[in-house]
PDB file of C-alpha atoms and ligand atoms in Angstrom:
ATOM      1  CA  MET A  17      -0.279   0.207  -0.026  1.00  0.00           C
ATOM      2  CA  SER A  18       1.273   3.543  -0.948  1.00  0.00           C
ATOM      3  CA  THR A  19       2.209   5.535   2.362  1.00  0.00           C
ATOM      4  CA  LYS A  20       1.590   8.742  -0.418  1.00  0.00           C
ATOM      5  CA  LEU A  21      -2.402   8.166   1.326  1.00  0.00           C
ATOM      6  CA  PHE A  22      -0.859   9.101   4.685  1.00  0.00           C
ATOM      7  CA  ASP A  23       1.281  11.777   3.004  1.00  0.00           C
ATOM      8  CA  LEU A  24       0.429  15.358   4.178  1.00  0.00           C
ATOM      9  CA  SER A  25       3.523  17.119   2.584  1.00  0.00           C
ATOM     10  CA  GLY A  26       1.954  20.937   1.700  1.00  0.00           C
ATOM     11  CA  LYS A  27      -0.507  20.652   4.378  1.00  0.00           C
ATOM     12  CA  ILE A  28      -0.746  23.028   7.199  1.00  0.00           C
ATOM     13  CA  ALA A  29      -2.209  21.520  10.626  1.00  0.00           C
ATOM     14  CA  LEU A  30      -3.539  23.785  13.227  1.00  0.00           C
ATOM     15  CA  VAL A  31      -3.340  22.221  16.898  1.00  0.00           C
ATOM     16  CA  THR A  32      -4.968  24.322  19.595  1.00  0.00           C
ATOM     17  CA  GLY A  33      -3.551  23.877  23.479  1.00  0.00           C
ATOM     18  CA  SER A  34      -0.065  22.134  21.386  1.00  0.00           C
ATOM     19  CA  GLY A  35       2.163  23.770  23.942  1.00  0.00           C
ATOM     20  CA  ARG A  36       2.287  20.646  25.939  1.00  0.00           C
ATOM     21  CA  GLY A  37       0.521  17.164  26.074  1.00  0.00           C
ATOM     22  CA  ILE A  38      -1.143  15.147  23.066  1.00  0.00           C
ATOM     23  CA  GLY A  39      -1.600  18.273  21.253  1.00  0.00           C
ATOM     24  CA  PHE A  40       2.032  18.591  21.253  1.00  0.00           C
ATOM     25  CA  VAL A  41       2.926  15.180  20.397  1.00  0.00           C
ATOM     26  CA  LEU A  42      -0.214  15.345  17.993  1.00  0.00           C
ATOM     27  CA  ALA A  43       1.787  17.877  16.217  1.00  0.00           C
ATOM     28  CA  ARG A  44       4.859  16.398  15.902  1.00  0.00           C
ATOM     29  CA  GLY A  45       3.331  13.077  14.780  1.00  0.00           C
ATOM     30  CA  LEU A  46       1.256  15.475  11.773  1.00  0.00           C
ATOM     31  CA  ALA A  47       5.022  17.070  11.251  1.00  0.00           C
ATOM     32  CA  SER A  48       6.550  13.231  10.687  1.00  0.00           C
ATOM     33  CA  ALA A  49       3.796  12.887   8.402  1.00  0.00           C
ATOM     34  CA  GLY A  50       5.271  16.324   6.123  1.00  0.00           C
ATOM     35  CA  ALA A  51       2.453  18.731   7.314  1.00  0.00           C
ATOM     36  CA  ARG A  52       3.539  22.700   8.639  1.00  0.00           C
ATOM     37  CA  ILE A  53       2.757  22.629  11.617  1.00  0.00           C
ATOM     38  CA  VAL A  54       1.173  25.933  13.488  1.00  0.00           C
ATOM     39  CA  LEU A  55       1.101  25.689  17.562  1.00  0.00           C
ATOM     40  CA  ASN A  56      -1.418  27.381  19.793  1.00  0.00           C
ATOM     41  CA  ASP A  57      -1.629  27.192  23.510  1.00  0.00           C
ATOM     42  CA  VAL A  58      -2.641  30.730  26.095  1.00  0.00           C
ATOM     43  CA  ASP A  59       0.594  30.341  27.639  1.00  0.00           C
ATOM     44  CA  ALA A  60       2.571  32.516  25.457  1.00  0.00           C
ATOM     45  CA  ASP A  61       6.541  30.928  26.774  1.00  0.00           C
ATOM     46  CA  GLY A  62       5.164  27.831  27.113  1.00  0.00           C
ATOM     47  CA  LEU A  63       4.287  27.862  23.273  1.00  0.00           C
ATOM     48  CA  ALA A  64       7.707  29.895  21.933  1.00  0.00           C
ATOM     49  CA  ALA A  65       9.509  26.930  23.943  1.00  0.00           C
ATOM     50  CA  ALA A  66       6.931  24.050  22.609  1.00  0.00           C
ATOM     51  CA  THR A  67       8.115  25.838  19.137  1.00  0.00           C
ATOM     52  CA  GLU A  68      11.868  25.655  19.470  1.00  0.00           C
ATOM     53  CA  THR A  69      11.803  22.407  20.386  1.00  0.00           C
ATOM     54  CA  LEU A  70       9.898  21.551  17.158  1.00  0.00           C
ATOM     55  CA  ARG A  71      12.222  23.589  15.094  1.00  0.00           C
ATOM     56  CA  GLU A  72      15.268  22.071  16.772  1.00  0.00           C
ATOM     57  CA  ASP A  73      13.768  18.662  15.766  1.00  0.00           C
ATOM     58  CA  GLY A  74      13.678  19.725  11.967  1.00  0.00           C
ATOM     59  CA  VAL A  75      10.174  20.962  11.563  1.00  0.00           C
ATOM     60  CA  ASP A  76       8.625  23.458   9.994  1.00  0.00           C
ATOM     61  CA  ALA A  77       6.836  24.960  12.958  1.00  0.00           C
ATOM     62  CA  GLU A  78       5.295  28.658  13.923  1.00  0.00           C
ATOM     63  CA  GLY A  79       3.319  28.882  17.424  1.00  0.00           C
ATOM     64  CA  VAL A  80       0.649  31.843  17.875  1.00  0.00           C
ATOM     65  CA  SER A  81      -0.692  32.179  21.068  1.00  0.00           C
ATOM     66  CA  PHE A  82      -4.473  32.888  21.474  1.00  0.00           C
ATOM     67  CA  ASP A  83      -7.524  32.350  23.708  1.00  0.00           C
ATOM     68  CA  VAL A  84      -9.634  29.754  21.558  1.00  0.00           C
ATOM     69  CA  THR A  85     -12.477  30.669  24.151  1.00  0.00           C
ATOM     70  CA  ASN A  86     -12.474  34.177  23.161  1.00  0.00           C
ATOM     71  CA  ALA A  87     -13.904  34.704  19.363  1.00  0.00           C
ATOM     72  CA  ASN A  88     -12.281  37.783  19.440  1.00  0.00           C
ATOM     73  CA  SER A  89      -9.041  36.457  20.269  1.00  0.00           C
ATOM     74  CA  VAL A  90      -9.785  33.528  17.574  1.00  0.00           C
ATOM     75  CA  ALA A  91     -10.645  35.538  15.141  1.00  0.00           C
ATOM     76  CA  ALA A  92      -7.003  37.723  15.218  1.00  0.00           C
ATOM     77  CA  GLY A  93      -5.018  34.572  16.217  1.00  0.00           C
ATOM     78  CA  LEU A  94      -6.291  33.324  12.789  1.00  0.00           C
ATOM     79  CA  ARG A  95      -5.596  36.362  10.693  1.00  0.00           C
ATOM     80  CA  ASP A  96      -2.045  35.716  12.550  1.00  0.00           C
ATOM     81  CA  VAL A  97      -2.280  32.079  11.312  1.00  0.00           C
ATOM     82  CA  VAL A  98      -2.963  33.394   7.861  1.00  0.00           C
ATOM     83  CA  GLU A  99      -0.783  35.943   7.459  1.00  0.00           C
ATOM     84  CA  ARG A 100       2.142  34.848   9.111  1.00  0.00           C
ATOM     85  CA  VAL A 101       1.703  30.690   7.474  1.00  0.00           C
ATOM     86  CA  GLY A 102      -1.243  29.877   5.020  1.00  0.00           C
ATOM     87  CA  ASN A 103      -4.647  28.772   5.128  1.00  0.00           C
ATOM     88  CA  VAL A 104      -5.595  26.019   7.770  1.00  0.00           C
ATOM     89  CA  ASP A 105      -5.961  22.620   5.862  1.00  0.00           C
ATOM     90  CA  ILE A 106      -5.785  20.506   9.216  1.00  0.00           C
ATOM     91  CA  LEU A 107      -7.773  21.687  11.978  1.00  0.00           C
ATOM     92  CA  VAL A 108      -7.309  19.520  15.478  1.00  0.00           C
ATOM     93  CA  ASN A 109      -9.634  21.050  18.306  1.00  0.00           C
ATOM     94  CA  ASN A 110      -7.587  19.241  21.119  1.00  0.00           C
ATOM     95  CA  ALA A 111      -7.051  22.225  24.257  1.00  0.00           C
ATOM     96  CA  GLY A 112      -9.214  21.312  26.726  1.00  0.00           C
ATOM     97  CA  ILE A 113      -9.220  21.179  30.782  1.00  0.00           C
ATOM     98  CA  GLN A 114     -10.882  18.611  33.279  1.00  0.00           C
ATOM     99  CA  ARG A 115     -12.504  19.865  36.694  1.00  0.00           C
ATOM    100  CA  ARG A 116     -13.379  17.417  39.307  1.00  0.00           C
ATOM    101  CA  TYR A 117     -16.063  18.523  41.900  1.00  0.00           C
ATOM    102  CA  PRO A 118     -19.751  16.096  43.081  1.00  0.00           C
ATOM    103  CA  LEU A 119     -22.101  17.491  41.058  1.00  0.00           C
ATOM    104  CA  GLU A 120     -24.568  19.221  43.504  1.00  0.00           C
ATOM    105  CA  GLU A 121     -21.272  21.109  44.572  1.00  0.00           C
ATOM    106  CA  PHE A 122     -20.208  22.089  41.019  1.00  0.00           C
ATOM    107  CA  PRO A 123     -19.386  25.695  40.670  1.00  0.00           C
ATOM    108  CA  GLU A 124     -21.323  27.128  38.175  1.00  0.00           C
ATOM    109  CA  GLU A 125     -18.197  29.251  37.069  1.00  0.00           C
ATOM    110  CA  GLU A 126     -16.221  26.171  37.080  1.00  0.00           C
ATOM    111  CA  TRP A 127     -19.115  24.574  34.775  1.00  0.00           C
ATOM    112  CA  ARG A 128     -18.639  27.163  32.051  1.00  0.00           C
ATOM    113  CA  ALA A 129     -14.951  27.682  31.906  1.00  0.00           C
ATOM    114  CA  VAL A 130     -15.251  23.401  30.968  1.00  0.00           C
ATOM    115  CA  LEU A 131     -17.899  23.886  28.846  1.00  0.00           C
ATOM    116  CA  ASP A 132     -16.245  27.137  26.973  1.00  0.00           C
ATOM    117  CA  LEU A 133     -12.845  25.320  26.511  1.00  0.00           C
ATOM    118  CA  ASP A 134     -14.367  21.710  25.904  1.00  0.00           C
ATOM    119  CA  LEU A 135     -17.649  22.401  23.608  1.00  0.00           C
ATOM    120  CA  THR A 136     -17.650  26.485  22.992  1.00  0.00           C
ATOM    121  CA  ALA A 137     -14.062  26.236  21.443  1.00  0.00           C
ATOM    122  CA  PRO A 138     -13.858  23.852  18.983  1.00  0.00           C
ATOM    123  CA  PHE A 139     -17.336  25.509  17.802  1.00  0.00           C
ATOM    124  CA  LEU A 140     -15.419  28.880  17.357  1.00  0.00           C
ATOM    125  CA  VAL A 141     -12.282  27.697  16.442  1.00  0.00           C
ATOM    126  CA  ALA A 142     -13.628  25.990  13.437  1.00  0.00           C
ATOM    127  CA  LYS A 143     -16.247  28.790  12.506  1.00  0.00           C
ATOM    128  CA  ALA A 144     -13.665  30.794  11.926  1.00  0.00           C
ATOM    129  CA  VAL A 145     -11.386  28.134   9.639  1.00  0.00           C
ATOM    130  CA  VAL A 146     -13.826  26.522   7.773  1.00  0.00           C
ATOM    131  CA  PRO A 147     -14.368  30.032   5.116  1.00  0.00           C
ATOM    132  CA  ASP A 148     -10.757  29.350   3.842  1.00  0.00           C
ATOM    133  CA  MET A 149     -11.200  25.773   3.968  1.00  0.00           C
ATOM    134  CA  ILE A 150     -14.209  26.135   1.766  1.00  0.00           C
ATOM    135  CA  LYS A 151     -12.599  28.587  -0.945  1.00  0.00           C
ATOM    136  CA  ALA A 152      -9.947  25.995  -1.012  1.00  0.00           C
ATOM    137  CA  GLY A 153     -12.018  23.012  -1.757  1.00  0.00           C
ATOM    138  CA  GLY A 154     -11.744  21.443   1.552  1.00  0.00           C
ATOM    139  CA  GLY A 155     -10.087  20.024   4.709  1.00  0.00           C
ATOM    140  CA  LYS A 156     -10.297  18.101   7.678  1.00  0.00           C
ATOM    141  CA  ILE A 157     -11.351  18.881  11.107  1.00  0.00           C
ATOM    142  CA  ILE A 158     -10.185  16.324  14.132  1.00  0.00           C
ATOM    143  CA  ASN A 159     -11.768  16.680  17.501  1.00  0.00           C
ATOM    144  CA  ILE A 160      -9.915  15.467  20.493  1.00  0.00           C
ATOM    145  CA  CYS A 161     -13.148  14.090  22.420  1.00  0.00           C
ATOM    146  CA  SER A 162     -12.774  11.405  25.083  1.00  0.00           C
ATOM    147  CA  LEU A 163     -13.793   7.933  26.613  1.00  0.00           C
ATOM    148  CA  GLN A 164     -16.035  10.191  28.748  1.00  0.00           C
ATOM    149  CA  SER A 165     -17.701  11.456  25.334  1.00  0.00           C
ATOM    150  CA  THR A 166     -19.710   8.085  25.838  1.00  0.00           C
ATOM    151  CA  VAL A 167     -19.381   7.351  29.817  1.00  0.00           C
ATOM    152  CA  THR A 168     -18.449   8.868  32.591  1.00  0.00           C
ATOM    153  CA  ARG A 169     -17.464   8.681  36.305  1.00  0.00           C
ATOM    154  CA  PRO A 170     -18.329  10.873  39.234  1.00  0.00           C
ATOM    155  CA  THR A 171     -17.205  13.785  39.727  1.00  0.00           C
ATOM    156  CA  ILE A 172     -16.356  15.203  36.122  1.00  0.00           C
ATOM    157  CA  GLY A 173     -20.273  15.916  34.883  1.00  0.00           C
ATOM    158  CA  ALA A 174     -18.935  19.007  33.437  1.00  0.00           C
ATOM    159  CA  TYR A 175     -16.449  17.223  31.249  1.00  0.00           C
ATOM    160  CA  THR A 176     -18.822  14.533  29.917  1.00  0.00           C
ATOM    161  CA  ALA A 177     -21.306  16.975  29.100  1.00  0.00           C
ATOM    162  CA  ALA A 178     -18.928  19.090  27.044  1.00  0.00           C
ATOM    163  CA  LYS A 179     -16.800  15.907  25.329  1.00  0.00           C
ATOM    164  CA  GLY A 180     -20.877  14.010  24.812  1.00  0.00           C
ATOM    165  CA  GLY A 181     -21.725  17.584  23.040  1.00  0.00           C
ATOM    166  CA  LEU A 182     -18.353  17.378  21.067  1.00  0.00           C
ATOM    167  CA  ALA A 183     -19.219  14.065  20.100  1.00  0.00           C
ATOM    168  CA  LEU A 184     -22.441  15.223  18.674  1.00  0.00           C
ATOM    169  CA  LEU A 185     -20.896  18.366  17.435  1.00  0.00           C
ATOM    170  CA  THR A 186     -18.249  16.755  15.272  1.00  0.00           C
ATOM    171  CA  LYS A 187     -21.092  14.711  13.702  1.00  0.00           C
ATOM    172  CA  SER A 188     -23.015  17.929  12.554  1.00  0.00           C
ATOM    173  CA  MET A 189     -19.827  19.477  11.041  1.00  0.00           C
ATOM    174  CA  ALA A 190     -19.756  16.567   9.259  1.00  0.00           C
ATOM    175  CA  VAL A 191     -23.039  16.762   8.183  1.00  0.00           C
ATOM    176  CA  GLU A 192     -23.356  20.146   7.364  1.00  0.00           C
ATOM    177  CA  TRP A 193     -19.510  20.817   5.606  1.00  0.00           C
ATOM    178  CA  ALA A 194     -19.846  17.497   3.891  1.00  0.00           C
ATOM    179  CA  GLN A 195     -20.688  19.138   0.741  1.00  0.00           C
ATOM    180  CA  HIS A 196     -17.563  21.485   0.885  1.00  0.00           C
ATOM    181  CA  ASN A 197     -15.029  18.447   0.840  1.00  0.00           C
ATOM    182  CA  ILE A 198     -14.568  18.578   4.989  1.00  0.00           C
ATOM    183  CA  GLN A 199     -14.230  15.819   7.128  1.00  0.00           C
ATOM    184  CA  ALA A 200     -14.722  16.178  10.696  1.00  0.00           C
ATOM    185  CA  ASN A 201     -14.109  12.804  13.052  1.00  0.00           C
ATOM    186  CA  GLY A 202     -12.992  12.723  16.675  1.00  0.00           C
ATOM    187  CA  ILE A 203     -10.545  10.857  18.468  1.00  0.00           C
ATOM    188  CA  GLY A 204     -11.821   9.279  21.356  1.00  0.00           C
ATOM    189  CA  PRO A 205      -8.652   9.177  23.943  1.00  0.00           C
ATOM    190  CA  GLY A 206      -8.653   6.403  27.033  1.00  0.00           C
ATOM    191  CA  TYR A 207      -6.526   7.062  29.816  1.00  0.00           C
ATOM    192  CA  PHE A 208      -3.016   8.955  28.916  1.00  0.00           C
ATOM    193  CA  ARG A 209      -0.675   9.850  30.548  1.00  0.00           C
ATOM    194  CA  THR A 210      -0.207  13.910  30.914  1.00  0.00           C
ATOM    195  CA  GLU A 211      -0.504  16.983  33.191  1.00  0.00           C
ATOM    196  CA  MET A 212      -4.244  16.414  33.114  1.00  0.00           C
ATOM    197  CA  THR A 213      -4.437  13.005  34.342  1.00  0.00           C
ATOM    198  CA  ARG A 214      -0.994  13.557  36.766  1.00  0.00           C
ATOM    199  CA  ARG A 215      -3.429  13.918  40.061  1.00  0.00           C
ATOM    200  CA  LEU A 216      -4.742  10.140  38.581  1.00  0.00           C
ATOM    201  CA  HIS A 217      -1.472   8.118  37.427  1.00  0.00           C
ATOM    202  CA  GLU A 218       0.578   9.787  40.665  1.00  0.00           C
ATOM    203  CA  ASP A 219      -2.553   8.068  42.867  1.00  0.00           C
ATOM    204  CA  PRO A 220      -1.407   4.446  43.249  1.00  0.00           C
ATOM    205  CA  GLU A 221      -5.015   3.275  43.831  1.00  0.00           C
ATOM    206  CA  PHE A 222      -6.473   4.715  40.727  1.00  0.00           C
ATOM    207  CA  ASP A 223      -3.477   3.367  38.919  1.00  0.00           C
ATOM    208  CA  ALA A 224      -4.074  -0.025  39.688  1.00  0.00           C
ATOM    209  CA  TRP A 225      -7.791   0.268  39.364  1.00  0.00           C
ATOM    210  CA  LEU A 226      -7.084   1.466  35.552  1.00  0.00           C
ATOM    211  CA  CYS A 227      -4.445  -1.258  34.942  1.00  0.00           C
ATOM    212  CA  LYS A 228      -6.672  -4.049  35.972  1.00  0.00           C
ATOM    213  CA  ARG A 229      -9.860  -2.308  33.929  1.00  0.00           C
ATOM    214  CA  VAL A 230      -7.739  -1.555  31.035  1.00  0.00           C
ATOM    215  CA  PRO A 231      -7.306  -4.810  28.557  1.00  0.00           C
ATOM    216  CA  ALA A 232      -4.319  -4.014  27.701  1.00  0.00           C
ATOM    217  CA  GLY A 233      -3.205  -3.502  31.188  1.00  0.00           C
ATOM    218  CA  ARG A 234      -1.450  -0.033  31.193  1.00  0.00           C
ATOM    219  CA  TRP A 235      -2.154   4.023  30.232  1.00  0.00           C
ATOM    220  CA  GLY A 236      -1.726   4.751  26.638  1.00  0.00           C
ATOM    221  CA  ASP A 237       1.268   6.816  25.685  1.00  0.00           C
ATOM    222  CA  PRO A 238       0.165  10.022  23.930  1.00  0.00           C
ATOM    223  CA  GLN A 239       2.576   8.214  20.939  1.00  0.00           C
ATOM    224  CA  GLU A 240      -0.038   6.338  20.927  1.00  0.00           C
ATOM    225  CA  LEU A 241      -2.470   8.390  19.314  1.00  0.00           C
ATOM    226  CA  VAL A 242      -0.587   9.914  15.959  1.00  0.00           C
ATOM    227  CA  GLY A 243      -1.078   7.075  13.579  1.00  0.00           C
ATOM    228  CA  THR A 244      -5.109   7.774  14.126  1.00  0.00           C
ATOM    229  CA  GLY A 245      -4.420  11.604  13.953  1.00  0.00           C
ATOM    230  CA  VAL A 246      -2.421  11.045  11.035  1.00  0.00           C
ATOM    231  CA  PHE A 247      -5.229   9.017   9.253  1.00  0.00           C
ATOM    232  CA  LEU A 248      -7.685  11.406  10.107  1.00  0.00           C
ATOM    233  CA  ALA A 249      -5.961  14.189   8.440  1.00  0.00           C
ATOM    234  CA  SER A 250      -5.113  12.838   5.382  1.00  0.00           C
ATOM    235  CA  ALA A 251      -6.492  11.597   2.002  1.00  0.00           C
ATOM    236  CA  ALA A 252      -6.745   7.914   3.759  1.00  0.00           C
ATOM    237  CA  SER A 253      -9.700   9.063   5.684  1.00  0.00           C
ATOM    238  CA  ASP A 254     -11.463  11.148   2.415  1.00  0.00           C
ATOM    239  CA  TYR A 255     -14.803   9.198   2.640  1.00  0.00           C
ATOM    240  CA  VAL A 256     -15.001   8.714   6.691  1.00  0.00           C
ATOM    241  CA  ASN A 257     -16.720  11.470   8.193  1.00  0.00           C
ATOM    242  CA  GLY A 258     -18.522  12.381  11.477  1.00  0.00           C
ATOM    243  CA  GLN A 259     -17.008   9.430  13.329  1.00  0.00           C
ATOM    244  CA  LEU A 260     -15.379   9.236  16.604  1.00  0.00           C
ATOM    245  CA  LEU A 261     -12.721   7.058  16.537  1.00  0.00           C
ATOM    246  CA  TYR A 262     -11.608   5.350  20.774  1.00  0.00           C
ATOM    247  CA  VAL A 263      -8.227   4.744  21.380  1.00  0.00           C
ATOM    248  CA  ASP A 264      -8.253   3.763  24.685  1.00  0.00           C
ATOM    249  CA  GLY A 265      -6.034   0.179  25.501  1.00  0.00           C
ATOM    250  CA  GLY A 266      -9.936  -1.624  24.791  1.00  0.00           C
ATOM    251  CA  LEU A 267     -11.341  -0.031  27.525  1.00  0.00           C
ATOM    252  CA  LEU A 268     -14.872   0.629  26.641  1.00  0.00           C
ATOM    253  CA  ALA A 269     -14.754  -2.961  24.511  1.00  0.00           C
ATOM    254  CA  GLY A 270     -15.519  -4.635  28.262  1.00  0.00           C
ATOM    255  CA  PHE A 271     -17.049  -3.364  31.573  1.00  0.00           C
TER     256      PHE A 271
HETATM  257  P1  LIG B 314      -2.969  18.875  29.159  1.00  0.00           P
HETATM  258  O1  LIG B 314      -1.687  18.381  29.219  1.00  0.00           O
HETATM  259  O2  LIG B 314      -3.502  19.693  30.086  1.00  0.00           O
HETATM  260  O3  LIG B 314      -3.239  20.135  27.865  1.00  0.00           O
HETATM  261  C1  LIG B 314      -4.232  20.991  27.287  1.00  0.00           C
HETATM  262  C2  LIG B 314      -3.758  22.086  26.751  1.00  0.00           C
HETATM  263  O4  LIG B 314      -4.691  23.113  26.594  1.00  0.00           O
HETATM  264  C3  LIG B 314      -2.338  22.961  27.906  1.00  0.00           C
HETATM  265  O5  LIG B 314      -1.292  23.232  26.770  1.00  0.00           O
HETATM  266  C4  LIG B 314      -2.890  24.236  27.411  1.00  0.00           C
HETATM  267  O6  LIG B 314      -2.536  25.546  27.978  1.00  0.00           O
HETATM  268  C5  LIG B 314      -4.156  24.404  26.843  1.00  0.00           C
HETATM  269  N1  LIG B 314      -5.015  25.072  27.364  1.00  0.00           N
HETATM  270  C6  LIG B 314      -5.741  25.639  28.287  1.00  0.00           C
HETATM  271  N2  LIG B 314      -6.611  26.676  27.796  1.00  0.00           N
HETATM  272  C7  LIG B 314      -6.516  27.271  27.038  1.00  0.00           C
HETATM  273  C8  LIG B 314      -7.096  28.367  25.820  1.00  0.00           C
HETATM  274  N3  LIG B 314      -8.440  29.144  26.520  1.00  0.00           N
HETATM  275  N4  LIG B 314      -6.903  28.272  24.883  1.00  0.00           N
HETATM  276  C9  LIG B 314      -5.866  27.505  24.242  1.00  0.00           C
HETATM  277  N5  LIG B 314      -5.167  26.363  24.846  1.00  0.00           N
HETATM  278  C10 LIG B 314      -5.475  26.277  26.416  1.00  0.00           C
HETATM  279  O7  LIG B 314      -4.128  18.074  28.687  1.00  0.00           O
HETATM  280  P2  LIG B 314      -3.740  16.719  27.574  1.00  0.00           P
HETATM  281  O8  LIG B 314      -4.121  15.623  28.545  1.00  0.00           O
HETATM  282  O9  LIG B 314      -2.858  16.916  26.749  1.00  0.00           O
HETATM  283  O10 LIG B 314      -4.865  17.007  26.852  1.00  0.00           O
HETATM  284  C11 LIG B 314      -5.131  17.430  25.587  1.00  0.00           C
HETATM  285  C12 LIG B 314      -7.134  16.882  24.836  1.00  0.00           C
HETATM  286  O11 LIG B 314      -7.206  15.513  25.237  1.00  0.00           O
HETATM  287  C13 LIG B 314      -7.763  17.657  25.472  1.00  0.00           C
HETATM  288  O12 LIG B 314      -8.510  18.163  25.246  1.00  0.00           O
HETATM  289  C14 LIG B 314      -8.140  16.897  26.852  1.00  0.00           C
HETATM  290  O13 LIG B 314      -9.738  16.706  27.179  1.00  0.00           O
HETATM  291  C15 LIG B 314      -8.159  15.022  25.638  1.00  0.00           C
HETATM  292  N6  LIG B 314      -8.175  14.095  26.443  1.00  0.00           N
HETATM  293  C16 LIG B 314      -7.238  13.338  27.338  1.00  0.00           C
HETATM  294  C17 LIG B 314      -7.074  12.623  27.768  1.00  0.00           C
HETATM  295  C18 LIG B 314      -5.803  12.127  28.463  1.00  0.00           C
HETATM  296  O14 LIG B 314      -5.868  11.091  29.532  1.00  0.00           O
HETATM  297  N7  LIG B 314      -4.922  12.801  28.925  1.00  0.00           N
HETATM  298  C19 LIG B 314      -8.114  11.154  27.721  1.00  0.00           C
HETATM  299  C20 LIG B 314      -8.939  11.990  26.885  1.00  0.00           C
HETATM  300  C21 LIG B 314      -9.373  13.016  26.245  1.00  0.00           C
HETATM  301  P3  LIG B 314      -1.975  26.027  29.634  1.00  0.00           P
HETATM  302  O15 LIG B 314      -0.710  25.466  29.461  1.00  0.00           O
HETATM  303  O16 LIG B 314      -1.794  27.391  29.556  1.00  0.00           O
HETATM  304  O17 LIG B 314      -2.710  25.648  30.539  1.00  0.00           O
END
């Protein structure tokens, strides 16, 4: 089989929240398939360091700092991306947060912060990027959803509501924009070792529970999301639209 199917040469990929964690690893993975990379984060210093790291690895990367939850900031950030790099062909909506409280105690502000970043931001960024994709004749949108787009645990009600919403927003993007040759799909990671899950993987009780619960018997490594990311960003997935591909070590397959 030709690897050209997965070749991203000549494509520009914007990955939100990619100063660290899964976003950074996905960006590096898309670069290894040939894409030019635009990293984004709110933390300008972290973003500059991440961009420099990619450049040292020989990656053609730019960093554009903007807050994806704010429509004005998104519009200005996108203008900057187009002027400095060019039109976005591949958008990865990755930025996300987790907040944990029992539902009856969930502070409204924290609830709204999770919904803003994990659900509204992918809508805002896609809305800003899609007009140029339509003009260009197509594009790829990858929404980083979660295992918790479909199942949940106590204390993560806001995250589950947002990621469940994002799975269905992905379908709306697919059905509305397929006519423009835009494919919108989701990746549903299981449990991966990042800053977001630090409290969990440093908790021996949770770690033991998880390793017993996941058929693979271990946490995921963010690098293991790259193959799915490249597939959904490439011509190999041109007739795949509105799907959520879980990368979870088999967790959802059993109970
Ligand atoms: P992470 O290490 O906490 O990274 C999240 C990134 O998003 C950070 O770089 C953060 O920047 C950035 N960010 C936060 N607010 C932002 C904003 N308003 N605008 C732009 N960027 C912003 O988390 P991660 O584990 O890599 O998670 C990445 C995605 O994967 C999230 O959507 C998450 O829900 C999803 N996911 C993760 C797991 C897992 O097991 N780790 C599982 C399922 C799904 P700062 O450094 O400035 O905070």
